[in-house]
GROMACS .gro file of C-alpha atoms in nm:
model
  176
    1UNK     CA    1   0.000   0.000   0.000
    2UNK     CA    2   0.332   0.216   0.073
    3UNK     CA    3   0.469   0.166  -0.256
    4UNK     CA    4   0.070   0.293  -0.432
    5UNK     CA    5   0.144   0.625  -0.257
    6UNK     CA    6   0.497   0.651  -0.357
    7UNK     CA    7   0.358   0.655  -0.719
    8UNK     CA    8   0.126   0.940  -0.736
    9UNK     CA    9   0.474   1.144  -0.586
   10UNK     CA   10   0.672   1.027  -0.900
   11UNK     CA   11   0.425   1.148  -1.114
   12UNK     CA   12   0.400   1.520  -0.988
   13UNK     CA   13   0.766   1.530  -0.946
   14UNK     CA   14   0.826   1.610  -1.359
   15UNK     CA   15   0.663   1.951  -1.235
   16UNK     CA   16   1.014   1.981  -1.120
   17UNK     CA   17   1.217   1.908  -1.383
   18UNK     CA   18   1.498   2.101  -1.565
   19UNK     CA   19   1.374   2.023  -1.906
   20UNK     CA   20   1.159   2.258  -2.127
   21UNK     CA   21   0.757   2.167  -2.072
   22UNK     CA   22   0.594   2.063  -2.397
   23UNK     CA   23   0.194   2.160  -2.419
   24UNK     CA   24  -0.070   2.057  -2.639
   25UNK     CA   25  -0.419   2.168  -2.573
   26UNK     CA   26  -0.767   2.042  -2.725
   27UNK     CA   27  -1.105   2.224  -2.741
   28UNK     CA   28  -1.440   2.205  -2.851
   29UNK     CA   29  -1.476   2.458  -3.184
   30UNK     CA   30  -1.831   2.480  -3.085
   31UNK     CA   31  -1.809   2.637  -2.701
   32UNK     CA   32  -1.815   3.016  -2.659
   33UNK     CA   33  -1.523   3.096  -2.413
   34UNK     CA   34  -1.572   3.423  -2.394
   35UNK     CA   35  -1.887   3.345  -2.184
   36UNK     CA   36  -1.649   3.178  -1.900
   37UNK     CA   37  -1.600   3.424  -1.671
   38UNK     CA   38  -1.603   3.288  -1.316
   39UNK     CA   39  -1.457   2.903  -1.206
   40UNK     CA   40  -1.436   2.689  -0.953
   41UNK     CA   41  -1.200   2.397  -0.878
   42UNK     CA   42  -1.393   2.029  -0.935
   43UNK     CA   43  -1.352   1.880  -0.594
   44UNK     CA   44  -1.433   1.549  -0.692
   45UNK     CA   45  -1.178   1.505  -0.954
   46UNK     CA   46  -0.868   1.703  -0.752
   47UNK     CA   47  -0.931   1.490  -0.469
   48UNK     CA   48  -0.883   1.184  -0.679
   49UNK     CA   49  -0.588   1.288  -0.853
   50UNK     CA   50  -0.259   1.100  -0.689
   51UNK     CA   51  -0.056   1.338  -0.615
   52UNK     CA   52   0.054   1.477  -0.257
   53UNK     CA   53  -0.181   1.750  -0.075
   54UNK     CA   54   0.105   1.981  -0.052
   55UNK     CA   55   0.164   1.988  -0.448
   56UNK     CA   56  -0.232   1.974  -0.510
   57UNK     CA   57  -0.203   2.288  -0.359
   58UNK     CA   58   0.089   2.444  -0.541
   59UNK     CA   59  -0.092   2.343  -0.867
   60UNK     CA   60  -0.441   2.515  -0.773
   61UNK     CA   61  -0.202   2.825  -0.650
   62UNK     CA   62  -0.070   2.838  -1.005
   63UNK     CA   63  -0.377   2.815  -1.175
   64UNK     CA   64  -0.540   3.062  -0.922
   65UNK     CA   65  -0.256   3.287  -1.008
   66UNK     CA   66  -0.300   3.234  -1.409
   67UNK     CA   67  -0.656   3.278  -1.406
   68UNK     CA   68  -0.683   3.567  -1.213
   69UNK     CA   69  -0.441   3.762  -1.458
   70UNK     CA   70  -0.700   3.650  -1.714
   71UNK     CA   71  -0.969   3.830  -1.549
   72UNK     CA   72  -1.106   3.486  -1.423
   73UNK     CA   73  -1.244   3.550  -1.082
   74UNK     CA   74  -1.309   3.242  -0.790
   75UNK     CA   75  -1.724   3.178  -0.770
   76UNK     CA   76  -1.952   2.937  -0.536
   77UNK     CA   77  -2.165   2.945  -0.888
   78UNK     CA   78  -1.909   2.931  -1.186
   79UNK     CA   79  -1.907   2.915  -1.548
   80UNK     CA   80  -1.661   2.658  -1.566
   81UNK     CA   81  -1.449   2.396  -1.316
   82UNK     CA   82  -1.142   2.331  -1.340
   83UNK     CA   83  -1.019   1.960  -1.265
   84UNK     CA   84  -0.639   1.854  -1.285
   85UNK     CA   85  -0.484   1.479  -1.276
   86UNK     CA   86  -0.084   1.354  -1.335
   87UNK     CA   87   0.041   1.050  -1.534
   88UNK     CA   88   0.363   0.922  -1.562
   89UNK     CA   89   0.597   0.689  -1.709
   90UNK     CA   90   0.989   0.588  -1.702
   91UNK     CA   91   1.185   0.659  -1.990
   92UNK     CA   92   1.532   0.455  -2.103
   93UNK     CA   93   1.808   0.638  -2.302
   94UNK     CA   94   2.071   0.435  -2.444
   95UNK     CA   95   2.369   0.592  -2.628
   96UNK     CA   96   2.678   0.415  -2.774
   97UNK     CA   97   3.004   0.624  -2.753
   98UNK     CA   98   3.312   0.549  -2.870
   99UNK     CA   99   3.624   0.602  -2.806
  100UNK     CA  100   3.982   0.651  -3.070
  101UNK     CA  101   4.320   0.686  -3.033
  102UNK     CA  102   4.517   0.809  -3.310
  103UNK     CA  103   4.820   0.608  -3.159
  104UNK     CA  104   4.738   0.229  -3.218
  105UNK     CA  105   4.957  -0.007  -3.112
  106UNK     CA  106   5.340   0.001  -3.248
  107UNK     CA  107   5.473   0.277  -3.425
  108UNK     CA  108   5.292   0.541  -3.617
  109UNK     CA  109   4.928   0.655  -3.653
  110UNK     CA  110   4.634   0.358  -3.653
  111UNK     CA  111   4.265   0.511  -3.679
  112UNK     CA  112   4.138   0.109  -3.579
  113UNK     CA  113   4.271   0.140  -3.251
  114UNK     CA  114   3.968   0.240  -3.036
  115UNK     CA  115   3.622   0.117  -2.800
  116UNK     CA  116   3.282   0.134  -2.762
  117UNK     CA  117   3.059   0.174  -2.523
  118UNK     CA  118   2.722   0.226  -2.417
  119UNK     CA  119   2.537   0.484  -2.166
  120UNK     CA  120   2.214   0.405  -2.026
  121UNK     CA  121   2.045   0.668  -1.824
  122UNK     CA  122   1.667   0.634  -1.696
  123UNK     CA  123   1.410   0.967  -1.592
  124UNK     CA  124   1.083   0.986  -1.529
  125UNK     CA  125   0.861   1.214  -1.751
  126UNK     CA  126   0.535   1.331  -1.650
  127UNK     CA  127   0.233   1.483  -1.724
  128UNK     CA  128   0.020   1.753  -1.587
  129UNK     CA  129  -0.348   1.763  -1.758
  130UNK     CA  130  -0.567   2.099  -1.701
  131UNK     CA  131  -0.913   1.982  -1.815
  132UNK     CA  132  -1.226   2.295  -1.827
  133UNK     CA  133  -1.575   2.131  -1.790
  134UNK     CA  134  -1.824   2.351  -1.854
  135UNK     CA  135  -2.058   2.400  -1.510
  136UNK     CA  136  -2.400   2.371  -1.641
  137UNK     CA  137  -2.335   2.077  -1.911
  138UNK     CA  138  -2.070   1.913  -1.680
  139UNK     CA  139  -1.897   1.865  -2.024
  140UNK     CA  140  -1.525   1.872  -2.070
  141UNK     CA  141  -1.459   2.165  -2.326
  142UNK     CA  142  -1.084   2.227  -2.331
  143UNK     CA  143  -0.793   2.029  -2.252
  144UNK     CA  144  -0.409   2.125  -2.195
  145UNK     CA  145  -0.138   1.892  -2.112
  146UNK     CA  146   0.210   1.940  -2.050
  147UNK     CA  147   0.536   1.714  -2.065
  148UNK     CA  148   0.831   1.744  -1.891
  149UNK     CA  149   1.100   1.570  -1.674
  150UNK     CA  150   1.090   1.466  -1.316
  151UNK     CA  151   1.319   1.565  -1.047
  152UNK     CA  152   1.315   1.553  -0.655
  153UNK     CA  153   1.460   1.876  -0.625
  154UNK     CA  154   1.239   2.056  -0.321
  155UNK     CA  155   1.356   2.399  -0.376
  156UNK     CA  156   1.258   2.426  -0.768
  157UNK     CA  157   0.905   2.243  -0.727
  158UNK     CA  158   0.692   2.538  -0.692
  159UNK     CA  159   0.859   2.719  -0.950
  160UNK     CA  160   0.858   2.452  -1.238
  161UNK     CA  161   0.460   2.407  -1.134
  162UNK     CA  162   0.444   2.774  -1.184
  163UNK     CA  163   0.623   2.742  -1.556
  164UNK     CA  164   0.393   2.431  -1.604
  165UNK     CA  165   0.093   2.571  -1.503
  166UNK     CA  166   0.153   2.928  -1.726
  167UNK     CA  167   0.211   2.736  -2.041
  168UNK     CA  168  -0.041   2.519  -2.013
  169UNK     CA  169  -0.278   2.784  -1.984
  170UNK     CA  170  -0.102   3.025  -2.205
  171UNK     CA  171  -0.318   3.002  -2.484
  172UNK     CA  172  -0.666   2.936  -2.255
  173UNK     CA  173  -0.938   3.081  -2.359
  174UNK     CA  174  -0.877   2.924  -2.750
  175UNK     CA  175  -0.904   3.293  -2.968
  176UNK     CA  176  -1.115   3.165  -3.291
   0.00000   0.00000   0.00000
């Protein structure tokens, strides 16, 4: 049961990364976002999303923060929720390198004389989904997801879920 709540760390952890964040985002051409003026956070979905409390709340803090410098305001009767969730999954590198001498064995200049090898490095890479339902349909309208690497480095988490959060939602509301 430990090792299930170890998981859902992992997979917030690529908010803190050193690699750039890579967003795609998805909505429906037939919603009218300029209508969405107020939001709320969907409760039922951020409490299911596997992730620890503390980072939960850096992630609402960042979207707080986004939204508000939209003109988005907080409401007990919104025009949208906003509902969050994490996946991850390990990734394998393998590289071959090699290795020449221009002094081979014996006298003189020998471009055989040389190795290979290979590197293998491992790194988690996560992703951070942003999903807007719409409040009175309860219909999922727009989607934005970013990738990125995981780290364990305390110090930069809330500012590479602040960088996550702000391009994910850099282009929300869609302009048509």
């Amino acid at each position: 049961m430990k090792l299930l709540k170890f998981i859902p760390l992992v997979a917030l952890a690529f908010i803190t990364g050193c690699s750039s964040v890579q967003v795609a985002t998805d909505y429906d051409n037939k919603t009218d976002f300029s209508n969405y003026k107020t939001y709320a956070f969907f409760k039922e979905g951020i409490d299911k999303t596997e992730i620890s409390d503390l980072d939960k709340k850096r992630i609402l803090t960042a979207i707080d923060t986004e939204l508000t410098k939209k003109g988005m305001t907080k409401s007990a009767n919104p025009d949208f929720l906003i509902n969050i969730f994490t996946k991850a999954q390990q990734r394998v590198d393998v590289s071959q390198n090699a290795y020449y001498s221009p002094w081979g064995y014996g006298w003189g200049w020998n471009p055989y004389w040389g190795s290979t090898y290979n590197t293998v490095s491992t790194s988690v890479e996560g992703n951070l989904y942003i999903d807007v339902l719409d409040a009175g349909r309860k219909e999922l309208v727009w989607q934005g997801v970013g990738t990125g690497y995981l780290t364990k480095n305390r110090e930069k988490k809330e500012a590479r879920i602040t960088e996550f959060v702000a391009k994910i939602l850099k282009d929300f509301p869609p302009k048509k």
